[in-house]
Short mmCIF file of C-alpha atoms in Angstrom, two decimals:
data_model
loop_
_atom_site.label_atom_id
_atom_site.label_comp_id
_atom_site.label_asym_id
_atom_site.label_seq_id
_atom_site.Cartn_x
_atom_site.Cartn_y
_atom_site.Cartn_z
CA UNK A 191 17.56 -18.88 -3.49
CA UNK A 192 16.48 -21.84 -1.30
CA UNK A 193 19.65 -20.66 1.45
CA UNK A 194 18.40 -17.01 1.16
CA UNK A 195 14.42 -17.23 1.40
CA UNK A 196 13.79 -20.61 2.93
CA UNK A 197 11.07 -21.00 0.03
CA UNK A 198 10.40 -24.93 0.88
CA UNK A 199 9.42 -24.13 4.31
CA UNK A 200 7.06 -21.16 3.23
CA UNK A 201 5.03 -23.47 0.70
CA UNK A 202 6.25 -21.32 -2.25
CA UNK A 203 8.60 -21.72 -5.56
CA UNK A 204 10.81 -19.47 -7.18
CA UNK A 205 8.22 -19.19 -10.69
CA UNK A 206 5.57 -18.30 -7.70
CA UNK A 207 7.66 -15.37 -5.85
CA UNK A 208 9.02 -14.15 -9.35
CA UNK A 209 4.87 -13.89 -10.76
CA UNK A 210 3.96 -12.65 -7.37
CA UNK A 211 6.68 -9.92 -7.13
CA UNK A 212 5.75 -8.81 -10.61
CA UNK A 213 2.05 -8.91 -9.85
CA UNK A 214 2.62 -6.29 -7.32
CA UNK A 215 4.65 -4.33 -8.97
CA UNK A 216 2.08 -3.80 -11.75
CA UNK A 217 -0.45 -2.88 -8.73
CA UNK A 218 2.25 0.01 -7.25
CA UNK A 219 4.01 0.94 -10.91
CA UNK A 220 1.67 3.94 -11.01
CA UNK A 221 3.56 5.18 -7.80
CA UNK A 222 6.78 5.83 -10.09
CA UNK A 223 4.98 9.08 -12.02
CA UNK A 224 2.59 9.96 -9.71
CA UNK A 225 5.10 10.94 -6.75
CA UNK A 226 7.25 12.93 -8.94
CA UNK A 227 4.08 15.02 -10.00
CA UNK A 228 2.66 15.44 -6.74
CA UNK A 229 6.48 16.66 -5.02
CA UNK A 230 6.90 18.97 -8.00
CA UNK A 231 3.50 19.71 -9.17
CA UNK A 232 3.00 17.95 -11.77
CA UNK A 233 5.94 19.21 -13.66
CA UNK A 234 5.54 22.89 -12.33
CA UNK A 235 8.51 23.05 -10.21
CA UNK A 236 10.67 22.18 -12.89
CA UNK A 237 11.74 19.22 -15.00
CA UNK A 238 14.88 18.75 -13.16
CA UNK A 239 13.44 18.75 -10.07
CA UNK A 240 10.50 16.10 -11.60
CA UNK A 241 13.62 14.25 -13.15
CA UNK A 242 14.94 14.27 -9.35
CA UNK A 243 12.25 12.91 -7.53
CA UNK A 244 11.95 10.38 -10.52
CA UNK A 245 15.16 8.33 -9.69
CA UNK A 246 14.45 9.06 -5.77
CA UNK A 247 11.38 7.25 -6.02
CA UNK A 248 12.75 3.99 -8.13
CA UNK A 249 16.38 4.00 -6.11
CA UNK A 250 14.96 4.47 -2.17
CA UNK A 251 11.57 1.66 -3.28
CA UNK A 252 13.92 -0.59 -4.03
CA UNK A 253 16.26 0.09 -1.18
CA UNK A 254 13.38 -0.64 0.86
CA UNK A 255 12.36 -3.84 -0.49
CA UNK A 256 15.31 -5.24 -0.36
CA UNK A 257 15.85 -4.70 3.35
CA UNK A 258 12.56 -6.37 3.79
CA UNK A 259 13.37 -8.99 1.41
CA UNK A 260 16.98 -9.91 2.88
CA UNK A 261 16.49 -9.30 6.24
CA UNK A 262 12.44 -9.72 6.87
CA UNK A 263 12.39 -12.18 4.49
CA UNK A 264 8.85 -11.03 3.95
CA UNK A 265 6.74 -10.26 0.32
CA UNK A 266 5.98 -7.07 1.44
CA UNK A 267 7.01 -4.16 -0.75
CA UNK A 268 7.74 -0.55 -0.55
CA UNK A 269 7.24 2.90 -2.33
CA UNK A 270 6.89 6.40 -0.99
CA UNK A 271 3.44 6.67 1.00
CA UNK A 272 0.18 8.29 -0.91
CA UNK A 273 -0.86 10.67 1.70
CA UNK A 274 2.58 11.45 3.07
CA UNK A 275 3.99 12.42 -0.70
CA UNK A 276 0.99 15.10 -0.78
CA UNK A 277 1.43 16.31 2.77
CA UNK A 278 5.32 16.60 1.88
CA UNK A 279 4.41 18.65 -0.81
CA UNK A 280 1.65 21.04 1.07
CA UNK A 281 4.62 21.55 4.04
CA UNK A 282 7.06 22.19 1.06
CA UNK A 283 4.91 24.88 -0.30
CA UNK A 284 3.94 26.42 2.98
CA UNK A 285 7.84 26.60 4.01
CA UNK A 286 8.60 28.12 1.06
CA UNK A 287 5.96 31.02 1.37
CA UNK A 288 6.73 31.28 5.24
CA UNK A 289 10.51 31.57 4.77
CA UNK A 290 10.85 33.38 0.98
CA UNK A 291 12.67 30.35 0.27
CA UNK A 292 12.21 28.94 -3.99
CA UNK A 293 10.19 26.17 -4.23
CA UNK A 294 13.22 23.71 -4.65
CA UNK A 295 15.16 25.74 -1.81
CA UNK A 296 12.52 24.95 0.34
CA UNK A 297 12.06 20.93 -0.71
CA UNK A 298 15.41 20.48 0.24
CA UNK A 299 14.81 21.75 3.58
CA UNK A 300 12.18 19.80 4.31
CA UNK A 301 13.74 16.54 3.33
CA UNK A 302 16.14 17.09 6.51
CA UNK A 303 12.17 16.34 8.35
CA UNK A 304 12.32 13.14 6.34
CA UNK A 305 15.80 11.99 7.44
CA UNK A 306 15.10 13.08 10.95
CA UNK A 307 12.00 10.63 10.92
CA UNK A 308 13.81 7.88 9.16
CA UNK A 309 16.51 8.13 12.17
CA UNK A 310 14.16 8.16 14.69
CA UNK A 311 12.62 4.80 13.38
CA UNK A 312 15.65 3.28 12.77
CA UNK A 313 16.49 3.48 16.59
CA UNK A 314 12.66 3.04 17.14
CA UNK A 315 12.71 -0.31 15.64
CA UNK A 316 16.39 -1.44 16.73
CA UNK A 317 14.99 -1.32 20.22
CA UNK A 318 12.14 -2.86 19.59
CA UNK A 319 9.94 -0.26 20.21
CA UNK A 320 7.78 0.15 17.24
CA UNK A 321 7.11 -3.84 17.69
CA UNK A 322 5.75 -3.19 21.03
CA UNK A 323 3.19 -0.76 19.67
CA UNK A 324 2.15 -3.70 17.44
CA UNK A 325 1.44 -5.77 20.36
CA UNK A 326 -0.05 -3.06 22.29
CA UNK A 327 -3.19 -3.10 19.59
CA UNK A 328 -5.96 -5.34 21.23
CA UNK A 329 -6.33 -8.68 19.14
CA UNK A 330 -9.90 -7.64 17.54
CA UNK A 331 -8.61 -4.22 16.68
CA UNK A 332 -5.59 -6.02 14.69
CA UNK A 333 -8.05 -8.54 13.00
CA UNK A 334 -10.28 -5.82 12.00
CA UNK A 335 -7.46 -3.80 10.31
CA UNK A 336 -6.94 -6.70 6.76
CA UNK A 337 -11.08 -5.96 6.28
CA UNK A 338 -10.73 -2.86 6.55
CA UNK A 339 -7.99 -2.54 4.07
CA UNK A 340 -10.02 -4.82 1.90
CA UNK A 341 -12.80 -1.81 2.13
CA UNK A 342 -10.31 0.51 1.05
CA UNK A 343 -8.60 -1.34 -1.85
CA UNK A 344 -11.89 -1.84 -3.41
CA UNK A 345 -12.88 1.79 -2.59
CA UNK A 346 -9.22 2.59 -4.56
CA UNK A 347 -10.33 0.24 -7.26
CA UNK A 348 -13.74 1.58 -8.19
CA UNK A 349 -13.28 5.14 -7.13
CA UNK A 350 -9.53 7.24 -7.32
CA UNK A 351 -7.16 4.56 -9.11
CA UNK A 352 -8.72 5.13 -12.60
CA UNK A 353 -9.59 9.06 -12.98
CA UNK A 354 -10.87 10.44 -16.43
CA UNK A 355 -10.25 14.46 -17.75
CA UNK A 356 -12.09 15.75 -20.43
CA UNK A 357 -13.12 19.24 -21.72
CA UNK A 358 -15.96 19.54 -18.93
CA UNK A 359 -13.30 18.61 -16.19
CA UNK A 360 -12.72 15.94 -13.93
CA UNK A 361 -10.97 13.43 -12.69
CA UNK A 362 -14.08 11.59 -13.23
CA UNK A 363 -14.07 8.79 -11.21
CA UNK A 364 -16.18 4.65 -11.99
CA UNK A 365 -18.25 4.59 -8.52
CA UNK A 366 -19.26 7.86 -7.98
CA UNK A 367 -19.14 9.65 -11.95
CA UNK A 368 -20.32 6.44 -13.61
CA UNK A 369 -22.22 4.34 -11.17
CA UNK A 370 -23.39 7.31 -9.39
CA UNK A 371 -25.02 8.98 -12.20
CA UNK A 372 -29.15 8.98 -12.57
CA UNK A 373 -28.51 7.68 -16.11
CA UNK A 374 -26.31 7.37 -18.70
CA UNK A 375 -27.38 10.09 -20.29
CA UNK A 376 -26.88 11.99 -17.13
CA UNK A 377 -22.86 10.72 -16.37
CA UNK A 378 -22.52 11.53 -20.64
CA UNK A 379 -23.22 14.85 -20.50
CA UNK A 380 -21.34 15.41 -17.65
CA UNK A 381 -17.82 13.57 -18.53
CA UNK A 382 -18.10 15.07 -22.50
CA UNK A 383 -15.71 13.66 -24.26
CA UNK A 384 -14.86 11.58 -21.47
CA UNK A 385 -17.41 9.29 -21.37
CA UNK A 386 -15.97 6.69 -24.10
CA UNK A 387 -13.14 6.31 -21.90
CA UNK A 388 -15.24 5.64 -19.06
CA UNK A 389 -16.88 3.24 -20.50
CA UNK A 390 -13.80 1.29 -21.53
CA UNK A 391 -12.72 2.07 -18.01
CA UNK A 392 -15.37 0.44 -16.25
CA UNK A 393 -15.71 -2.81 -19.13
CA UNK A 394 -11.93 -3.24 -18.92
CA UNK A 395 -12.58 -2.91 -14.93
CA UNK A 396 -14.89 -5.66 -14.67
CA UNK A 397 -13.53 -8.07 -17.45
CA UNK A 398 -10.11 -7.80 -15.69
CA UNK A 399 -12.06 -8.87 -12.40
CA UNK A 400 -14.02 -11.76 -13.73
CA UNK A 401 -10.64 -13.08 -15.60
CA UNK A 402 -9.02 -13.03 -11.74
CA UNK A 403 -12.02 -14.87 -9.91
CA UNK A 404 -12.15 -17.25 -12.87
CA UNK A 405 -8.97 -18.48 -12.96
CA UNK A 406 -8.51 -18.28 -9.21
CA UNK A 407 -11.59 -20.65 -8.64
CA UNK A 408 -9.90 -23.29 -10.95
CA UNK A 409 -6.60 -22.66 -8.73
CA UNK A 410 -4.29 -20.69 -11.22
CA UNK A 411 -1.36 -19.18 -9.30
CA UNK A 412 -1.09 -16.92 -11.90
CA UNK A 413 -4.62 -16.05 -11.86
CA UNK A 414 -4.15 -11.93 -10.59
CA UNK A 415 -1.39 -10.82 -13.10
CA UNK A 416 -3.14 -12.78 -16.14
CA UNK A 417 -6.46 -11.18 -15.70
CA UNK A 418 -4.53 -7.79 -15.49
CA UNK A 419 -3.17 -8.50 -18.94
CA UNK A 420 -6.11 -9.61 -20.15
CA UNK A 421 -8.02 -6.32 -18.99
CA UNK A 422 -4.69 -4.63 -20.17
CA UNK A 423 -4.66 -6.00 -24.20
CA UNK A 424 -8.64 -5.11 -23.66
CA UNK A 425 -8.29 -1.82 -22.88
CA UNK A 426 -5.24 -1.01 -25.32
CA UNK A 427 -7.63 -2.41 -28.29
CA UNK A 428 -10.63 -0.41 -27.21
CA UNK A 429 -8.23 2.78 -27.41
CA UNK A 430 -7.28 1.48 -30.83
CA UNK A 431 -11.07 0.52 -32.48
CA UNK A 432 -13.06 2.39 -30.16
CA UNK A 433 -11.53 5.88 -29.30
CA UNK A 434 -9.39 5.92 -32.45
CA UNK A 435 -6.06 6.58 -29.89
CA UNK A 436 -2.80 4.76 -30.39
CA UNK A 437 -2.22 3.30 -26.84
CA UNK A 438 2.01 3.62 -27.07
CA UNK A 439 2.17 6.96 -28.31
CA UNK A 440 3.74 7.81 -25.54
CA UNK A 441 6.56 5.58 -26.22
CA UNK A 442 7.15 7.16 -29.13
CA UNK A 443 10.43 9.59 -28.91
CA UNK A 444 10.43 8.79 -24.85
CA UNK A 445 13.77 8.68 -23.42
CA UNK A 446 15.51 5.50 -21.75
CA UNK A 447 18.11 7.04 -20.81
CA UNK A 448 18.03 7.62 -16.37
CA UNK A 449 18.25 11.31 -15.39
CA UNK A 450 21.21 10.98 -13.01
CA UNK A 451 22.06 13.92 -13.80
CA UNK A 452 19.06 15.94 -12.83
CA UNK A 453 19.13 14.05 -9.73
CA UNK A 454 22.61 14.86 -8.81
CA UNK A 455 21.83 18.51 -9.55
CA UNK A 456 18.50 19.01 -7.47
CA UNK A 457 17.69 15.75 -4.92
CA UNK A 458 21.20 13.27 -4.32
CA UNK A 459 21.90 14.30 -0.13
CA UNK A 460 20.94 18.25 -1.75
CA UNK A 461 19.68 18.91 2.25
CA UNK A 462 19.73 22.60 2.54
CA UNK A 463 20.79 23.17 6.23
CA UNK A 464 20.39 27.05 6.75
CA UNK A 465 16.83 26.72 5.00
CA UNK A 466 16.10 24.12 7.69
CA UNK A 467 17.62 26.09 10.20
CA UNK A 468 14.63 29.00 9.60
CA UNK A 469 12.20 26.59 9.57
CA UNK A 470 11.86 26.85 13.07
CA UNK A 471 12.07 24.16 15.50
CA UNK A 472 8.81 24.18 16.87
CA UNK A 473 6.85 23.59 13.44
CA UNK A 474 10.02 20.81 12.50
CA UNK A 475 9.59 19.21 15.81
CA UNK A 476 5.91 19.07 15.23
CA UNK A 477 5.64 17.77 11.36
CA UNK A 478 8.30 15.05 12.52
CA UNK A 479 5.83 13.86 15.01
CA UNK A 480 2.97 14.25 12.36
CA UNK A 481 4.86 12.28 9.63
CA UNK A 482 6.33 9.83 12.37
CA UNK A 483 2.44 8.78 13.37
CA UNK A 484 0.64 8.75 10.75
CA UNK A 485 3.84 6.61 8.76
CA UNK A 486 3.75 3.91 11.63
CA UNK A 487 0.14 3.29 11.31
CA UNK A 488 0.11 2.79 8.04
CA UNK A 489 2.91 0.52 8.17
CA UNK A 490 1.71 -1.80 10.94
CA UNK A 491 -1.75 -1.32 9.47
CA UNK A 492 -1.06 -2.61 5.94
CA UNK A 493 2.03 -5.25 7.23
CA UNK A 494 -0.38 -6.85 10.17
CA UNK A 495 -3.70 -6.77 7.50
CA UNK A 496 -1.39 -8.26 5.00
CA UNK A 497 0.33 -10.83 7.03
CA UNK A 498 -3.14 -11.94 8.45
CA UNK A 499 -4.43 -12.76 4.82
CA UNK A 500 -1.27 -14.26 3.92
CA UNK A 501 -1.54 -16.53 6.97
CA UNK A 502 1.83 -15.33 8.57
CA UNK A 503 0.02 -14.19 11.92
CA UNK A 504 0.08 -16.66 15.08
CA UNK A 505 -2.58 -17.22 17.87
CA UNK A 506 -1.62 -13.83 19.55
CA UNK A 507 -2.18 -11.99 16.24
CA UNK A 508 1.42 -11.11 15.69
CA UNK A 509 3.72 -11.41 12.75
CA UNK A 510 7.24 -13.30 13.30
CA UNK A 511 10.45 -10.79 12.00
CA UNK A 512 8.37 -7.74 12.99
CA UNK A 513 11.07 -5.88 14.22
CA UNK A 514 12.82 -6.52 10.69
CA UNK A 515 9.82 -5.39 8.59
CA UNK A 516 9.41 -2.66 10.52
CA UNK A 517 13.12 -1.36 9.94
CA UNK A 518 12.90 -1.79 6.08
CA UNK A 519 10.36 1.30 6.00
CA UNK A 520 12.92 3.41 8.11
CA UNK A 521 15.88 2.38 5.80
CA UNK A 522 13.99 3.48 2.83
CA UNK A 523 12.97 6.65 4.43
CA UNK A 524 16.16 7.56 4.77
CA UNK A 525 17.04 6.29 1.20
CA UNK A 526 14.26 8.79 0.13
CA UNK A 527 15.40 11.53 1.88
CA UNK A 528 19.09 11.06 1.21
CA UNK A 529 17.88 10.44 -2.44
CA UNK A 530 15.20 13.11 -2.52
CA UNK A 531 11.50 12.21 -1.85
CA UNK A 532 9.51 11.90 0.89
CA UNK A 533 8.56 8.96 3.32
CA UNK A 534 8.62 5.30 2.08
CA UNK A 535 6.05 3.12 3.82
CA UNK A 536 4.39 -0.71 3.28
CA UNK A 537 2.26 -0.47 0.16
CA UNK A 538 -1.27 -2.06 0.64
CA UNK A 539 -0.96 -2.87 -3.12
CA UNK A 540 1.21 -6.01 -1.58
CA UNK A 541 -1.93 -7.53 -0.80
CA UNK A 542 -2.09 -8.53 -4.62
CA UNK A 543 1.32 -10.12 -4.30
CA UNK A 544 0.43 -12.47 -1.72
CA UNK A 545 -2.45 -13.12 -3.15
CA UNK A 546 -0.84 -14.47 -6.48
CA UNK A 547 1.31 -16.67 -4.01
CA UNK A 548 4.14 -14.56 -2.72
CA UNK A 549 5.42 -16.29 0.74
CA UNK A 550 9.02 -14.82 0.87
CA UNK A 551 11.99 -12.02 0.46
CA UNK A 552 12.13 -13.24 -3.56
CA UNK A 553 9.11 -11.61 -4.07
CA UNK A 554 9.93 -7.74 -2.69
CA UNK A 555 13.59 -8.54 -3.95
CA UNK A 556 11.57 -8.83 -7.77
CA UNK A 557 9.54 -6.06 -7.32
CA UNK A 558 12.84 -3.94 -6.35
CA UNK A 559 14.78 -5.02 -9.29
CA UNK A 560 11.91 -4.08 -11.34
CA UNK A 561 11.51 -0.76 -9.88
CA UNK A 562 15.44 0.02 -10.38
CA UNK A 563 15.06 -1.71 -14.22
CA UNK A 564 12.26 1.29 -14.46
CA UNK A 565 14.97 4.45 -14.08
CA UNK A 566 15.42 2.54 -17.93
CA UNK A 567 12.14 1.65 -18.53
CA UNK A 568 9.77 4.16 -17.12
CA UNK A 569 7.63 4.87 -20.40
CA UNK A 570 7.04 1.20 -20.49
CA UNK A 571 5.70 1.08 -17.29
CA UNK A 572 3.91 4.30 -17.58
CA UNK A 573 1.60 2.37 -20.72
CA UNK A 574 -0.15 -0.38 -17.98
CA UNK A 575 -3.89 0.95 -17.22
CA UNK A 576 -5.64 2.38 -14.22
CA UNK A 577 -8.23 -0.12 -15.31
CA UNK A 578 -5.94 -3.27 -15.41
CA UNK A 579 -4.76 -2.47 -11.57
CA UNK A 580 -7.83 -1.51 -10.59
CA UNK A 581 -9.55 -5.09 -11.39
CA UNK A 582 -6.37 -6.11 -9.18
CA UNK A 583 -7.24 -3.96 -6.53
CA UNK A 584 -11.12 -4.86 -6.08
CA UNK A 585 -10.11 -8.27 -6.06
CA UNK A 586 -7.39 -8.66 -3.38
CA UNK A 587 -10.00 -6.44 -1.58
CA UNK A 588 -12.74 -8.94 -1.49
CA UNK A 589 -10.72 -11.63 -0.67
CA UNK A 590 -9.34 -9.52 2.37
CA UNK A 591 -13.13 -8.46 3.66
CA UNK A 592 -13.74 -12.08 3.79
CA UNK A 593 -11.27 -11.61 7.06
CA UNK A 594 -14.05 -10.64 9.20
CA UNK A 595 -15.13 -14.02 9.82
CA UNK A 596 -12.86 -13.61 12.45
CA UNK A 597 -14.32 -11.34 14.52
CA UNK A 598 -17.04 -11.96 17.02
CA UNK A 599 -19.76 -9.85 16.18
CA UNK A 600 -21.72 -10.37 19.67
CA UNK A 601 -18.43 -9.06 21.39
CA UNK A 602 -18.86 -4.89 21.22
CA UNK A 603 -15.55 -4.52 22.56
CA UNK A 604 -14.03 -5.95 18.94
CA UNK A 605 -17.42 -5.18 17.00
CA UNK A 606 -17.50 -1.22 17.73
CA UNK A 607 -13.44 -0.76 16.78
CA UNK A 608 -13.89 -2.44 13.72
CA UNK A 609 -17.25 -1.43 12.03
CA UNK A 610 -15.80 1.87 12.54
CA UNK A 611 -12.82 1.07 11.01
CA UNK A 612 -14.10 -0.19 7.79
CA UNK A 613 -15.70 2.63 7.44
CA UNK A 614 -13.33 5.28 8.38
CA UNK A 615 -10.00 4.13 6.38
CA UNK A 616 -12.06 4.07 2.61
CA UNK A 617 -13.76 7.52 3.59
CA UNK A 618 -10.43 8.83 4.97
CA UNK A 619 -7.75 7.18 3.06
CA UNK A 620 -5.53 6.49 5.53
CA UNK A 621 -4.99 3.35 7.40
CA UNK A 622 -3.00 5.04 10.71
CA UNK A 623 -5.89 7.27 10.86
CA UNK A 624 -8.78 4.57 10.66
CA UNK A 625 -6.32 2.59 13.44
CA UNK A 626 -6.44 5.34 15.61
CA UNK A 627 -10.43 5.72 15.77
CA UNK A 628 -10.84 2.10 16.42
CA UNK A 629 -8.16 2.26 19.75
CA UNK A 630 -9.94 5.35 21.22
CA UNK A 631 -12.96 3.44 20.46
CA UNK A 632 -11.89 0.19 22.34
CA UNK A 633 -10.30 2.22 25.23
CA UNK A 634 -13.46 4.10 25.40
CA UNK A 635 -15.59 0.95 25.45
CA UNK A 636 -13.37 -0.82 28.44
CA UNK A 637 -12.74 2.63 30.36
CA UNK A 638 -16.79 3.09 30.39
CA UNK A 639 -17.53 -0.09 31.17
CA UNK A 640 -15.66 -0.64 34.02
CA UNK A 641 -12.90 -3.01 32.48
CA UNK A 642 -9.85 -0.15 32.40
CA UNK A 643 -7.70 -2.92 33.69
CA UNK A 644 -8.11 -4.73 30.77
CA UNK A 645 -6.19 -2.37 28.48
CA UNK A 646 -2.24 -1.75 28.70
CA UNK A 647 -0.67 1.31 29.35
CA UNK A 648 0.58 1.89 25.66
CA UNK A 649 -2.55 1.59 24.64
CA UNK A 650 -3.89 4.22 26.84
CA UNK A 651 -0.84 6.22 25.42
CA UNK A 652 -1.46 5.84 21.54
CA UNK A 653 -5.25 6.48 22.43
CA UNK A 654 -4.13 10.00 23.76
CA UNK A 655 -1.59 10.83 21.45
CA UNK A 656 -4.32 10.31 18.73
CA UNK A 657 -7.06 12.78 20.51
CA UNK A 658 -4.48 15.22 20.77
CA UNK A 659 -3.42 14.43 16.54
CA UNK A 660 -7.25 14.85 16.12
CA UNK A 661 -8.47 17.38 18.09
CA UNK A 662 -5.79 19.72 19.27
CA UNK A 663 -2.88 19.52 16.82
CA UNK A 664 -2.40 22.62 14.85
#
């Protein structure tokens, strides 16, 4: 372990990575049934085809994370993108009504776009490329970008992680269903039935939180995944005395047993060549570009914001073994799309693993084992709740808002990017997006002011290719 990871000269311990690589995986585990019910509509498409995307999403994760583990040597981990799995699925649909194709016809058309992009940053980040664009991002834009992930992880936390259905509707949602209500009487009568579940939500929530900041303050390593226990054993008692529910009844008569077959039958290298071929190569062309952008944005966003709270950045703002994180995102893209799901990016739930100590490889090598050990043990993971992960979440996030200390607030040229960037990725939910405002902000700022010079040509480029994303892209 010591030859592999170099754990002595990162300040870290095997018992750390281990806790930390678990910690995150607890943070992302939701990712495992949620991107086979967004690819296949939550079941609609089929169960095979739900079964499919099931073992794609475990097998090309891990992939991933072990690239970044072995050759990064980084704790960053890996999981098809939230954002990118629900765009795959609105292009899936629209190919399929524009060509006639089945539903499942036309998925496996579209996941030659996936392989195509995975290619492209393969030889992207073998010549460096996609590391340049990292340096091309001014310095205060960069430092702004861990904040404003902190913004959003909190936003995730209190708002879309934990979502509540009852007869009346929903998802119901903490911040703006809860909190936002006049009065309780108000949020009650809306959520119906709902509401006890809220409730235990929210308590869970904040019990889960105050267990993390606790045992953090009195220096426990261990501090984020024990508090999500905690709120975890919390929550599955108030099911049991509170809402009369048995919290594992859903392990009752679930099936350990990994649906290769289903796979093998609907996803495994299933690329369907002529359906691609009447795609057209003007909309192809034009969704790889889309997928290819707003993929590397996230990425740098959530490896630089990451890195910079995890104290891997130097003076320049850059991370060492770049290039090498960079390429573990295009090797599990391809892994997805060879396996059948769509893009795998840097999950911003790795923020939690860093913050319960991870330093090295060991800890996205754990969280990969534990996301293969899941094609066996899916129903267990399935049982963790929203409310556990989201105490997690809203944690790591406050701890990575505390990153604007360094920015200089009487400099507009950094204070402008970034104020709209902590603003723009929690209201949009995405990270590349909220990256691209803040550079056509900056270049705006120096181009107006008279200080063009001051900005390199590749960011001039990026700027542009963003306005056109933004305002001219069909």
């Amino acid at each position: 372990m010591e030859k592999l990871f170099k754990l002595k000269e990162n300040g870290t311990t095997v018992r750390t990575e281990i806790i930390a690589g678990l910690t995150t995986f607890m943070t992302m585990a939701y990712i495992i049934a949620l991107n086979p019910n967004l690819l296949t509509g939550f079941g609609a498409e089929g169960k095979a085809l739900w079964n499919g995307v099931f073992m794609a999403t475990c097998i090309a994760s891990a992939v991933g994370m072990f690239v970044m583990a072995f050759f990064a040597n980084k704790p960053f981990c890996l999981a098809p993108g939230m954002g990118l799995n629900s765009f795959f699925a609105v292009v899936v649909a629209n190919i399929a009504a524009m060509t006639g194709m089945t539903y499942v016809e036309s998925f496996q058309s579209a996941l030659i776009i996936i392989l195509v992009e995975g290619i492209v940053f393969i030889i992207l980040s073998a010549l460096s490329i996609r590391e340049k664009i990292v340096e091309a991002i001014p310095l205060g834009v960069r430092l702004g970008i861990g904040p404003a992930i902190g913004l959003m992880l909190m936003n995730i936390g209190v708002g879309s992680n934990a979502g509540i259905y009852s007869e009346t509707g929903g998802p119901f949602y903490a911040m703006r269903d809860f909190f936002g209500a006049l009065t309780a009487k108000t949020a009650s009568e809306a959520m119906g039935s709902g509401f006890g579940p809220m409730v235990l939500t929210v308590v869970t929530m904040f019990i889960g939180l105050f267990v993390i900041v606790v045992l953090s303050k009195k220096n426990v390593k261990a501090s984020v995944i024990l508090g999500m226990l905690v709120a975890s054993v919390i929550y599955w008692a108030g099911e049991a005395i509170f809402l009369g529910t048995n919290p594992f009844a859903s392990l009752q008569g679930a099936s350990f047993v990994p649906p290769v077959k289903d796979m093998m039958d609907t996803t495994f290298f299933a690329f369907n060549w002529q359906g691609f071929a009447n795609i057209g190569w003007f909309t192809v062309v034009t969704l790889v570009i889309t997928f290819c952008m707003i993929d590397m944005f996230d990425t740098i966003g959530t490896l630089v914001g990451t890195a910079s709270r995890a104290g891997m950045l130097d003076k320049k703002g850059t991370m060492p073994k770049m290039k090498e994180a960079l390429l573990a995102d295009a090797v599990g893209t391809v892994a997805g799309a060879c396996t059948g799901t769509s893009t795998v990016t840097t999950f911003i739930e790795s923020a939690s693993g860093v913050e319960a100590g991870g330093r090295t490889g060991l800890t996205a090598f754990t969280t990969g084992v534990v996301f293969l050990a899941c094609m066996f043990l899916a129903p267990i993971a399935a049982i963790i709740p929203a409310a556990a992960t989201s105490a997690a979440l809203i944690y790591v996030g406050i701890l990575m808002v505390g990153g604007l200390r360094n920015i200089d607030f009487n400099d507009m040229d950094q204070l402008a990017p970034v104020a709209l960037m902590l603003i723009a990725m929690p209201v949009s939910g995405s990270i590349g997006h909220a990256i691209g405002i803040g550079l056509i902000t900056y270049t705006a700022i120096k181009v107006f002011t008279g200080k063009f010079k001051e900005v390199s040509v590749l960011t001039y480029v990026i700027s542009a290719l963003f306005l056109v994303k933004f305002f001219l892209a069909m």
